[in-house]
Coordinates of N, CA and C in Angstrom, one line a residue:
M1 N 112.3 10.7 45.3 CA 111.3 11.7 44.9 C 111.4 12.8 45.7
T2 N 110.8 12.4 46.6 CA 110.3 13.4 47.8 C 111.5 14.1 48.0
I3 N 113.0 13.4 48.8 CA 113.9 14.0 48.9 C 114.4 15.1 48.1
K4 N 114.0 14.8 46.6 CA 114.7 15.9 45.7 C 114.1 16.7 45.9
L5 N 112.3 16.9 45.7 CA 111.6 17.6 45.8 C 111.8 19.0 47.5
V6 N 112.1 18.0 48.5 CA 112.7 18.7 49.5 C 113.9 19.8 49.3
A7 N 114.6 19.0 48.9 CA 115.9 19.7 48.2 C 115.7 20.8 47.3
L8 N 115.0 20.6 46.3 CA 114.9 22.3 45.6 C 113.9 23.1 46.4
V9 N 113.0 22.6 47.3 CA 112.4 23.6 47.9 C 113.1 24.7 48.6
L10 N 114.2 23.6 49.6 CA 114.8 23.9 50.5 C 116.0 25.1 49.4
L11 N 116.6 24.8 48.3 CA 117.1 25.7 47.4 C 116.9 26.7 47.0
C12 N 115.4 26.4 46.4 CA 114.8 28.2 46.2 C 114.3 29.0 47.1
L13 N 114.1 28.2 48.4 CA 113.7 29.2 49.4 C 114.9 30.0 49.7
M14 N 116.3 29.6 49.8 CA 117.3 30.0 50.1 C 117.7 31.0 49.3
T15 N 117.5 31.2 48.1 CA 117.8 31.9 47.1 C 117.4 33.2 47.3
G16 N 117.6 34.9 46.6 CA 117.3 35.8 46.6 C 118.2 36.5 48.2
T17 N 117.9 37.6 48.2 CA 118.3 38.3 49.4 C 118.1 37.7 50.6
A18 N 119.2 37.4 51.1 CA 119.1 36.8 53.0 C 117.8 37.5 53.8
M19 N 117.4 36.8 54.0 CA 116.9 37.3 55.1 C 117.4 37.2 56.8
A20 N 116.5 37.5 58.1 CA 117.1 36.9 59.4 C 117.6 35.1 59.3
Q21 N 116.5 34.5 58.8 CA 117.0 33.0 58.9 C 116.2 32.3 58.0
E22 N 116.5 31.3 57.2 CA 115.6 30.4 56.1 C 114.9 29.7 57.0
P23 N 113.8 29.5 56.3 CA 112.8 28.2 57.0 C 113.5 26.7 57.1
K24 N 113.1 26.2 58.3 CA 113.3 24.4 57.8 C 112.2 24.0 57.3
V25 N 112.2 23.0 56.4 CA 111.2 22.4 55.6 C 111.3 21.0 55.7
T26 N 110.3 20.3 56.1 CA 110.3 18.9 56.2 C 109.2 18.2 55.3
S27 N 109.8 17.1 54.6 CA 108.7 16.9 53.8 C 107.7 15.6 54.6
L28 N 106.3 15.5 54.8 CA 105.8 14.6 55.5 C 105.3 13.5 54.5
M29 N 104.9 13.9 53.0 CA 104.5 13.0 52.3 C 104.4 13.4 51.0
S30 N 104.4 12.3 50.0 CA 103.8 12.8 48.3 C 103.2 11.4 47.7
M31 N 101.9 12.1 46.9 CA 101.3 11.1 46.3 C 101.0 11.3 45.0
D32 N 100.8 10.5 44.0 CA 100.4 10.8 42.7 C 98.5 10.9 42.8
L33 N 98.3 11.6 42.2 CA 96.5 11.6 41.9 C 96.1 11.0 41.1
P34 N 96.0 10.0 41.1 CA 95.5 9.0 40.3 C 93.7 9.6 39.3
E35 N 93.1 10.0 40.1 CA 92.1 10.6 39.3 C 92.4 11.9 38.6
S36 N 93.7 12.6 38.6 CA 93.7 13.7 37.8 C 95.1 13.2 37.5
P37 N 95.4 12.4 36.4 CA 96.6 12.1 35.6 C 97.7 13.0 35.7
G38 N 99.0 12.8 36.0 CA 99.8 13.8 35.7 C 100.0 14.8 36.8
R39 N 99.4 14.3 38.0 CA 99.4 15.5 39.2 C 99.7 14.4 40.5
E40 N 100.1 15.5 41.2 CA 100.8 15.2 42.9 C 100.1 16.0 43.5
A41 N 100.3 15.4 45.0 CA 100.0 16.0 46.2 C 101.1 15.9 46.9
L42 N 102.2 17.1 47.5 CA 103.0 17.5 48.4 C 102.6 18.0 49.7
M43 N 103.2 17.3 50.8 CA 102.8 18.0 52.1 C 103.8 17.9 52.9
I44 N 103.8 19.4 53.3 CA 105.4 19.7 54.0 C 105.1 20.3 55.4
I45 N 106.3 20.6 56.1 CA 105.9 21.7 57.2 C 107.0 22.6 56.7
V46 N 106.3 23.8 57.1 CA 107.3 25.1 57.3 C 107.9 25.4 58.3
E47 N 109.0 25.6 59.0 CA 109.3 26.1 60.3 C 110.1 27.4 60.3
H48 N 109.4 28.5 60.7 CA 110.3 29.6 60.9 C 110.7 29.9 62.0
A49 N 112.1 30.2 62.3 CA 112.9 30.5 63.5 C 112.3 32.2 64.1
P50 N 112.4 32.5 65.1 CA 112.2 33.6 65.5 C 112.7 34.7 64.4
G51 N 112.0 35.8 63.6 CA 112.3 37.0 62.9 C 112.8 35.9 61.5
G52 N 112.4 34.7 61.3 CA 112.6 34.1 59.9 C 111.6 34.7 58.8
S53 N 112.1 34.5 57.9 CA 111.3 34.4 56.4 C 112.0 33.7 55.1
S54 N 111.1 33.7 54.1 CA 111.6 32.8 52.8 C 111.8 34.1 51.9
A55 N 112.7 33.7 50.9 CA 112.9 34.8 49.9 C 111.3 34.8 49.0
I56 N 111.6 36.0 48.3 CA 110.4 36.1 47.3 C 110.4 34.8 46.4
H57 N 109.0 34.1 46.0 CA 109.0 32.9 45.3 C 107.4 32.9 44.8
R58 N 107.2 31.8 43.9 CA 106.5 31.3 43.7 C 105.9 30.2 43.2
H59 N 105.0 29.4 43.7 CA 104.8 27.8 43.7 C 104.2 27.5 42.2
N60 N 105.0 26.4 42.0 CA 103.7 26.0 40.2 C 102.9 25.0 40.7
A61 N 102.0 25.3 42.1 CA 101.0 24.8 42.2 C 100.0 25.4 43.0
H62 N 98.9 24.8 43.6 CA 98.0 25.3 44.7 C 98.4 24.9 46.0
A63 N 98.5 25.6 46.6 CA 99.5 25.8 47.7 C 98.1 26.2 49.0
F64 N 98.2 25.0 50.0 CA 97.0 25.5 51.0 C 97.8 25.7 52.6
V65 N 97.5 26.6 52.8 CA 98.8 26.6 54.2 C 97.8 26.7 55.6
Y66 N 98.2 26.1 56.9 CA 97.4 26.0 57.9 C 98.6 26.2 58.9
V67 N 98.2 27.0 59.7 CA 99.2 27.6 60.8 C 99.2 26.5 62.1
L68 N 100.2 26.3 62.2 CA 100.0 25.3 63.4 C 100.4 26.0 64.9
E69 N 101.5 26.8 64.5 CA 102.5 27.3 65.9 C 102.4 28.9 65.4
G70 N 102.9 29.6 66.5 CA 103.2 31.1 66.1 C 102.1 31.8 65.5
S71 N 102.6 32.8 64.5 CA 101.8 33.5 63.8 C 102.9 33.9 62.9
V72 N 102.2 33.9 61.1 CA 103.4 34.0 60.2 C 102.5 35.4 59.1
V73 N 103.2 36.3 58.9 CA 102.9 37.3 58.2 C 102.8 36.5 56.4
M74 N 101.8 36.8 55.5 CA 101.6 36.2 54.5 C 101.2 37.1 53.1
Q75 N 101.9 37.7 52.1 CA 101.5 38.6 51.2 C 101.7 37.8 49.4
L76 N 100.5 38.1 49.1 CA 100.6 37.8 47.6 C 100.9 39.0 46.7
K77 N 101.7 39.2 46.0 CA 102.1 40.4 44.7 C 100.7 40.9 44.5
G78 N 100.2 42.3 44.9 CA 99.2 42.5 44.4 C 97.7 42.4 45.3
G79 N 98.4 41.8 46.4 CA 97.5 41.6 47.5 C 97.6 42.3 49.0
Q80 N 97.2 42.2 50.0 CA 97.1 42.7 51.2 C 97.9 42.1 51.9
Q81 N 98.8 42.3 53.0 CA 99.2 41.5 54.0 C 98.7 41.0 54.7
V82 N 98.2 39.6 55.5 CA 97.7 39.2 56.6 C 98.5 38.5 57.6
T83 N 97.9 38.7 58.5 CA 99.1 37.8 59.7 C 98.1 36.7 60.0
L84 N 98.5 35.7 60.1 CA 98.2 34.1 60.5 C 98.3 33.9 61.6
T85 N 97.3 33.2 62.4 CA 97.5 32.7 63.9 C 97.2 31.3 63.4
P86 N 97.6 30.3 64.6 CA 97.2 28.8 64.8 C 95.9 29.0 64.4
G87 N 95.4 27.5 63.8 CA 94.2 27.4 62.9 C 93.4 28.4 61.6
Q88 N 94.3 29.2 61.7 CA 94.3 30.1 60.4 C 94.5 29.3 58.8
S89 N 94.2 29.6 57.8 CA 94.5 29.3 56.4 C 95.1 30.2 55.1
F90 N 95.7 29.9 54.4 CA 95.8 31.0 53.5 C 96.2 30.1 52.3
Y91 N 95.9 30.6 51.0 CA 95.8 29.6 49.8 C 96.5 30.6 48.4
E92 N 97.4 30.0 48.1 CA 98.4 30.5 46.6 C 98.1 29.8 45.5
G93 N 97.6 30.4 44.3 CA 97.7 29.6 43.4 C 98.9 29.3 42.4
P94 N 98.9 28.8 41.7 CA 100.0 28.5 40.7 C 100.7 29.4 39.8
D95 N 100.3 30.7 40.0 CA 100.5 31.9 39.1 C 101.1 32.8 40.4
D96 N 100.5 32.8 41.8 CA 100.8 33.7 42.3 C 102.5 34.2 42.7
I97 N 102.8 35.5 43.1 CA 103.8 35.3 43.5 C 104.1 35.8 44.9
H98 N 104.9 34.9 45.8 CA 104.7 34.8 47.1 C 105.6 36.3 47.8
V99 N 105.3 37.3 48.0 CA 106.1 38.6 48.3 C 106.5 38.3 49.7
V100 N 105.7 38.4 50.9 CA 106.0 37.9 52.2 C 105.9 36.6 52.4
D101 N 106.4 36.1 53.4 CA 106.5 35.0 54.0 C 107.4 35.0 55.1
R102 N 106.7 35.6 56.4 CA 107.9 35.6 57.6 C 107.0 35.1 58.7
N103 N 108.0 35.2 59.9 CA 107.2 35.0 61.1 C 107.2 36.3 61.5
A104 N 105.9 36.4 62.2 CA 105.5 37.7 62.8 C 106.2 38.1 63.8
S105 N 106.8 36.8 64.5 CA 107.5 37.3 66.4 C 109.0 37.2 65.9
A106 N 109.7 38.2 66.6 CA 111.1 37.8 66.7 C 111.4 37.0 68.0
T107 N 110.7 36.8 68.5 CA 111.2 35.9 69.7 C 110.4 34.3 69.8
Q108 N 109.6 34.4 69.0 CA 108.6 33.0 69.0 C 108.9 32.4 67.5
P109 N 109.0 30.8 67.7 CA 109.1 30.2 66.0 C 107.6 30.0 65.5
A110 N 107.6 29.8 64.3 CA 106.4 29.4 63.8 C 106.1 28.4 62.5
K111 N 105.2 27.6 62.8 CA 105.0 26.6 61.9 C 103.9 26.5 61.3
F112 N 104.2 25.9 60.0 CA 102.8 25.7 59.3 C 102.9 24.6 58.3
L113 N 101.5 23.9 57.8 CA 101.9 22.9 57.5 C 101.3 23.4 55.9
V114 N 101.4 22.9 54.8 CA 101.3 23.3 53.0 C 101.3 22.1 52.7
L115 N 100.0 21.9 51.6 CA 99.9 21.0 50.9 C 100.0 21.8 49.4
L116 N 100.3 20.7 48.9 CA 100.7 21.4 47.3 C 100.2 20.5 46.6
I117 N 99.0 21.3 45.7 CA 98.8 20.0 44.5 C 99.5 20.6 43.1
K118 N 100.1 19.9 42.1 CA 100.9 20.6 41.3 C 101.1 19.3 40.3
D119 N 101.7 20.1 38.9 CA 101.8 18.8 38.0 C 103.2 17.9 38.6
K120 N 102.9 16.4 38.1 CA 103.8 15.6 38.5 C 105.2 16.0 37.8
G121 N 106.2 16.2 38.8 CA 107.7 16.5 38.5 C 108.0 17.8 38.1
A122 N 107.1 18.8 38.3 CA 107.4 20.3 38.2 C 107.6 20.7 39.3
P123 N 108.7 21.9 39.6 CA 109.1 22.1 40.8 C 108.3 22.8 41.6
A124 N 107.9 22.5 43.1 CA 107.1 22.9 44.1 C 107.4 24.4 44.2
V125 N 108.6 25.1 44.2 CA 108.9 26.1 44.4 C 109.8 26.6 43.2
T126 N 109.5 27.9 42.6 CA 110.8 28.6 42.3 C 111.0 30.0 42.6
P127 N 112.0 30.5 42.8 CA 112.3 32.1 42.8 C 111.8 32.9 42.0
A128 N 111.6 33.9 42.4 CA 110.7 35.1 41.8 C 111.1 36.6 42.2
Q129 N 110.7 37.5 41.4 CA 111.1 39.1 41.6 C 110.0 39.9 42.0

């Protein structure tokens, strides 16, 4: 199941207008949440190459982002762009549209950890416009 989720995340991130370079997504773990029947947690690492970005998307999940390396620019539809550096975090709700997700640097890579809390079996990422 975890491999299918990672493949789906990669496929969804690669749809839409091609940007400089698509991110590398690595699944760390997934776990059912017995205290919340029908819910699961998925933990991934997203790595953007210098100048890399993701296509516009949304998560069918609560997404908690924590920057590990480099700096990333994030923006939700209707919100302001923020530039995050190591140790800073970002939140996306299940209905938020993620319009900007890119490496702030054209020369250094960026890496962040994402914890997704979602309905079991629901896609973690879907393309959006």
